[in-house]
Tab-separated table of C-alpha atoms in Angstrom:
chain	number	residue	atom	x	y	z
A	1136	MET	CA	0.000	0.000	0.000
A	1137	GLY	CA	1.250	3.474	-0.866
A	1138	THR	CA	0.993	6.751	1.017
A	1139	LEU	CA	-0.613	10.120	0.327
A	1140	TYR	CA	1.606	13.002	1.422
A	1141	VAL	CA	-0.118	16.371	1.804
A	1142	ILE	CA	2.600	18.921	1.085
A	1143	PRO	CA	2.333	22.611	2.076
A	1144	THR	CA	3.975	24.885	-0.479
A	1145	PRO	CA	5.189	28.476	-0.023
A	1146	VAL	CA	2.608	31.265	0.032
A	1147	GLY	CA	5.325	33.689	-1.049
A	1148	ASN	CA	9.061	33.174	-0.664
A	1149	LEU	CA	10.099	29.894	-2.325
A	1150	GLU	CA	12.599	29.272	0.485
A	1151	ASP	CA	9.710	28.622	2.875
A	1152	ILE	CA	9.383	24.991	1.752
A	1153	THR	CA	10.858	22.275	3.991
A	1154	LEU	CA	13.690	19.892	3.144
A	1155	ARG	CA	11.401	16.928	3.801
A	1156	ALA	CA	8.814	18.307	1.370
A	1157	LEU	CA	11.457	18.614	-1.357
A	1158	ARG	CA	12.638	15.051	-0.768
A	1159	LEU	CA	9.115	13.622	-0.950
A	1160	LEU	CA	8.330	15.561	-4.112
A	1161	ARG	CA	11.430	14.038	-5.719
A	1162	GLU	CA	10.511	10.504	-4.639
A	1163	ALA	CA	6.767	10.551	-5.411
A	1164	ASP	CA	5.286	8.443	-8.204
A	1165	LEU	CA	2.812	11.240	-8.913
A	1166	VAL	CA	2.377	14.871	-7.862
A	1167	LEU	CA	-1.247	15.973	-7.653
A	1168	ALA	CA	-1.375	19.700	-8.363
A	1169	GLU	CA	-4.145	22.277	-8.223
A	1170	ASP	CA	-2.488	24.002	-11.189
A	1171	THR	CA	0.350	22.112	-12.856
A	1172	ARG	CA	1.774	25.347	-14.280
A	1173	THR	CA	2.096	27.001	-10.867
A	1174	SER	CA	3.509	23.890	-9.184
A	1175	GLY	CA	5.758	23.337	-12.188
A	1176	LEU	CA	7.524	26.628	-11.470
A	1177	LEU	CA	8.211	25.574	-7.887
A	1178	LEU	CA	9.586	22.174	-8.856
A	1179	LYS	CA	11.641	23.652	-11.677
A	1180	HIS	CA	13.179	26.111	-9.200
A	1181	TYR	CA	14.454	23.127	-7.188
A	1182	ASP	CA	15.338	21.000	-10.244
A	1183	ILE	CA	12.753	18.362	-9.387
A	1184	PRO	CA	11.377	16.334	-12.289
A	1185	ALA	CA	7.773	15.352	-11.616
A	1186	HIS	CA	4.926	13.413	-13.121
A	1187	PHE	CA	1.948	15.732	-12.660
A	1188	PHE	CA	-1.758	15.022	-12.441
A	1189	ALA	CA	-4.210	17.935	-12.260
A	1190	HIS	CA	-6.375	17.601	-9.149
A	1191	HIS	CA	-8.537	20.661	-8.521
A	1192	LYS	CA	-12.009	21.764	-7.411
A	1193	PHE	CA	-13.466	21.158	-10.876
A	1194	ASN	CA	-12.521	17.477	-11.052
A	1195	GLU	CA	-11.862	16.299	-7.483
A	1196	HIS	CA	-15.323	14.735	-7.112
A	1197	GLN	CA	-14.539	12.494	-10.087
A	1198	THR	CA	-10.857	11.768	-9.363
A	1199	ALA	CA	-10.644	11.341	-5.555
A	1200	GLU	CA	-11.808	7.714	-5.478
A	1201	ILE	CA	-9.707	6.754	-8.509
A	1202	LEU	CA	-6.550	8.242	-7.013
A	1203	ALA	CA	-7.227	6.711	-3.588
A	1204	ALA	CA	-7.524	3.298	-5.245
A	1205	ARG	CA	-4.178	3.778	-6.995
A	1206	ILE	CA	-2.507	4.721	-3.715
A	1207	GLU	CA	-4.088	1.679	-2.065
A	1208	ALA	CA	-2.584	-0.406	-4.861
A	1209	GLY	CA	0.918	0.827	-4.015
A	1210	GLU	CA	1.594	4.245	-5.567
A	1211	THR	CA	3.022	7.108	-3.513
A	1212	MET	CA	1.527	10.520	-4.259
A	1213	CYS	CA	2.121	14.081	-3.105
A	1214	LEU	CA	-0.804	16.511	-3.021
A	1215	VAL	CA	0.013	20.216	-3.429
A	1216	SER	CA	-2.048	23.342	-3.956
A	1217	ASP	CA	-0.952	26.577	-5.611
A	1218	ALA	CA	0.164	27.956	-2.232
A	1219	GLY	CA	-0.213	26.956	1.398
A	1220	THR	CA	-1.605	23.726	2.814
A	1221	PRO	CA	-3.986	21.666	0.671
A	1222	ALA	CA	-7.552	21.271	2.030
A	1223	ILE	CA	-7.346	24.650	3.821
A	1224	SER	CA	-9.603	26.724	1.544
A	1225	ASP	CA	-8.172	24.602	-1.294
A	1226	PRO	CA	-8.893	21.172	-2.806
A	1227	GLY	CA	-7.760	18.153	-0.800
A	1228	PHE	CA	-10.419	17.150	1.710
A	1229	LEU	CA	-12.222	14.748	-0.631
A	1230	LEU	CA	-9.034	12.850	-1.466
A	1231	VAL	CA	-7.929	12.654	2.173
A	1232	ARG	CA	-11.363	11.316	3.123
A	1233	ALA	CA	-11.329	8.764	0.296
A	1234	CYS	CA	-7.916	7.519	1.448
A	1235	ALA	CA	-9.005	7.372	5.086
A	1236	GLU	CA	-12.073	5.311	4.154
A	1237	ARG	CA	-9.819	2.783	2.383
A	1238	GLY	CA	-7.360	2.619	5.259
A	1239	VAL	CA	-4.668	4.310	3.170
A	1240	GLU	CA	-1.990	6.147	5.139
A	1241	VAL	CA	-2.141	9.944	4.893
A	1242	GLN	CA	0.655	12.175	6.177
A	1243	CYS	CA	0.256	15.950	6.222
A	1244	LEU	CA	3.542	17.789	6.577
A	1245	PRO	CA	3.737	20.904	8.739
A	1246	GLY	CA	4.470	24.002	6.737
A	1247	ALA	CA	3.238	27.159	5.084
A	1248	THR	CA	-0.286	28.457	5.501
A	1249	ALA	CA	-1.297	32.093	5.221
A	1250	PHE	CA	-3.512	32.569	8.253
A	1251	VAL	CA	-0.948	31.638	10.952
A	1252	PRO	CA	1.592	34.433	10.281
A	1253	ALA	CA	-1.321	36.818	9.661
A	1254	LEU	CA	-2.811	35.972	13.053
A	1255	VAL	CA	0.488	36.444	14.875
A	1256	ASN	CA	1.266	39.718	13.067
A	1257	SER	CA	-2.229	41.117	13.712
A	1258	ALA	CA	-1.501	41.606	17.439
A	1259	LEU	CA	-5.020	40.292	18.110
A	1260	PRO	CA	-5.447	37.463	20.661
A	1261	ALA	CA	-4.037	34.271	19.145
A	1262	ASP	CA	-4.681	31.802	21.958
A	1263	ARG	CA	-8.183	31.037	20.625
A	1264	PHE	CA	-9.388	31.870	17.129
A	1265	CYS	CA	-12.037	31.060	14.542
A	1266	PHE	CA	-10.957	30.363	10.956
A	1267	GLU	CA	-13.729	31.188	8.462
A	1268	GLY	CA	-11.793	31.099	5.186
A	1269	PHE	CA	-13.685	32.655	2.277
A	1270	LEU	CA	-17.175	33.921	3.049
A	1271	PRO	CA	-19.942	32.929	0.616
A	1272	GLN	CA	-19.850	35.422	-2.241
A	1273	LYS	CA	-23.613	35.906	-2.402
A	1274	LYS	CA	-26.117	33.493	-0.879
A	1275	GLY	CA	-25.506	32.969	2.827
A	1276	ARG	CA	-22.927	35.741	3.220
A	1277	GLN	CA	-25.047	38.049	5.372
A	1278	SER	CA	-26.441	35.217	7.479
A	1279	ARG	CA	-22.904	33.975	8.162
A	1280	LEU	CA	-21.793	37.405	9.367
A	1281	THR	CA	-24.898	37.673	11.533
A	1282	ALA	CA	-24.105	34.285	13.091
A	1283	LEU	CA	-20.625	35.563	13.994
A	1284	GLN	CA	-21.766	38.720	15.778
A	1285	ASP	CA	-21.402	37.165	19.236
A	1286	GLU	CA	-18.171	35.284	18.439
A	1287	GLU	CA	-15.638	36.036	21.205
A	1288	ARG	CA	-12.593	34.577	19.462
A	1289	THR	CA	-10.438	36.353	16.883
A	1290	MET	CA	-11.992	35.705	13.451
A	1291	ILE	CA	-9.899	35.022	10.348
A	1292	PHE	CA	-11.083	35.423	6.762
A	1293	TYR	CA	-9.514	35.085	3.310
A	1294	GLU	CA	-10.482	37.657	0.678
A	1295	SER	CA	-9.553	38.750	-2.816
A	1296	PRO	CA	-8.285	42.327	-3.282
A	1297	TYR	CA	-11.373	43.158	-5.358
A	1298	ARG	CA	-13.717	42.603	-2.406
A	1299	VAL	CA	-11.593	43.807	0.525
A	1300	LEU	CA	-13.232	47.220	0.899
A	1301	LYS	CA	-16.768	45.878	0.498
A	1302	THR	CA	-16.063	43.112	3.004
A	1303	LEU	CA	-14.683	45.570	5.568
A	1304	GLU	CA	-17.815	47.670	5.145
A	1305	GLN	CA	-19.920	44.577	5.768
A	1306	PHE	CA	-17.803	43.853	8.840
A	1307	ALA	CA	-18.577	47.345	10.134
A	1308	GLU	CA	-22.294	46.709	9.732
A	1309	ALA	CA	-22.123	43.315	11.409
A	1310	PHE	CA	-19.573	43.922	14.188
A	1311	GLY	CA	-19.430	47.708	14.573
A	1312	GLY	CA	-16.892	50.091	13.108
A	1313	ASP	CA	-14.907	50.391	16.335
A	1314	ARG	CA	-14.112	46.658	16.532
A	1315	PRO	CA	-10.314	46.006	16.526
A	1316	ALA	CA	-9.150	44.443	13.258
A	1317	ALA	CA	-6.165	43.906	10.985
A	1318	THR	CA	-5.382	43.188	7.349
A	1319	CYS	CA	-2.366	41.239	6.130
A	1320	ARG	CA	-1.433	41.070	2.462
A	1321	GLU	CA	1.270	39.464	0.326
A	1322	ILE	CA	2.534	37.317	3.195
A	1323	SER	CA	6.175	36.253	2.761
A	1324	LYS	CA	6.464	38.324	-0.411
A	1325	LEU	CA	8.340	41.518	-1.278
A	1326	HIS	CA	5.417	43.848	-0.519
A	1327	GLU	CA	4.153	42.146	2.633
A	1328	GLU	CA	2.127	44.538	4.774
A	1329	THR	CA	0.121	44.352	7.995
A	1330	LEU	CA	-2.284	47.124	8.983
A	1331	ARG	CA	-3.880	47.325	12.432
A	1332	GLY	CA	-6.666	49.508	13.784
A	1333	THR	CA	-10.421	49.601	14.011
A	1334	ILE	CA	-12.583	48.415	11.141
A	1335	GLU	CA	-13.463	52.063	10.423
A	1336	GLN	CA	-9.779	53.024	10.238
A	1337	LEU	CA	-9.060	50.179	7.826
A	1338	ILE	CA	-12.001	51.208	5.643
A	1339	ALA	CA	-10.673	54.778	5.531
A	1340	HIS	CA	-7.231	53.485	4.506
A	1341	PHE	CA	-8.499	51.375	1.631
A	1342	GLN	CA	-10.781	54.138	0.414
A	1343	GLN	CA	-7.545	56.029	-0.257
A	1344	HIS	CA	-5.316	53.100	-1.243
A	1345	GLU	CA	-6.419	50.438	-3.715
A	1346	PRO	CA	-6.085	46.943	-2.206
A	1347	ARG	CA	-3.469	44.842	-4.002
A	1348	GLY	CA	-2.376	41.257	-3.505
A	1349	GLU	CA	-3.826	38.329	-1.547
A	1350	PHE	CA	-5.439	39.295	1.763
A	1351	VAL	CA	-6.106	37.811	5.175
A	1352	LEU	CA	-8.636	39.825	7.195
A	1353	LEU	CA	-8.792	39.497	10.970
A	1354	VAL	CA	-11.440	40.809	13.355
A	1355	GLY	CA	-11.217	40.858	17.143
A	1356	GLY	CA	-13.909	38.946	19.007
A	1357	LYS	CA	-16.792	40.517	20.894
A	1358	LYS	CA	-15.066	39.961	24.217
A	1359	LEU	CA	-12.052	41.975	22.998
A	1360	GLU	CA	-14.392	44.764	21.887
A	1361	LYS	CA	-15.832	45.010	25.408
A	1362	LYS	CA	-12.344	45.056	26.938
A	1363	THR	CA	-11.239	47.828	24.551
A	1364	LYS	CA	-14.281	49.949	25.409
A	1365	ASN	CA	-13.703	49.486	29.151
A	1366	ASN	CA	-10.057	50.544	28.794
A	1367	LYS	CA	-11.154	53.677	26.906
A	1368	GLU	CA	-13.641	54.563	29.636
A	1369	LYS	CA	-11.008	54.133	32.371
A	1370	HIS	CA	-8.573	56.305	30.428
A	1371	GLN	CA	-11.213	59.052	30.038
A	1372	GLU	CA	-11.966	58.958	33.781
A	1373	GLN	CA	-8.292	59.422	34.576
């Protein structure tokens, strides 16, 4: 029986990949890639020849069982996404589940994922957090934000640059404009940037500066909002 290795790949700097990941990519019978062109650049950078198979959100329902059967029969495969850890807001879950149901060994390597450095850099509480990934684009978006209004943990969202300002405005409506928040963009890349402030302050910034790059948006929980307000009141009394 073979093994499925879930391989995190760099979200920015190509040096962020691990030595173990490079070794497994060299040894694999097949590399399952979200986009073979993107993954091809990474492997070419490290002079790794690879036999690619496209495994993405448009075909994973059809290919997961077939690939799991091949691994069960003895092949070793590495699953990669364009950036970060597969199955985290990327394809991968269906294949991992198919392998688990067949008793096939799955090993997920530790490594790059965008929300962890964003959370640490945000200066928001990181001991407990809620990862939401991408919000629904249309149906269910407002109801999801409403359901999060009483969330006390730091909330983490992924967003495209084209919707950052609109999403922040929706955050203001759902959580209040004075809620502590942060935006992190282009993590581990040349133009990496973290902005901290209230949701209102972040809205004002992006009304003047066009959002560029891949974004992680973070919003402090309701409990943090109460603590911030209490600190402001104490400061005013003094």
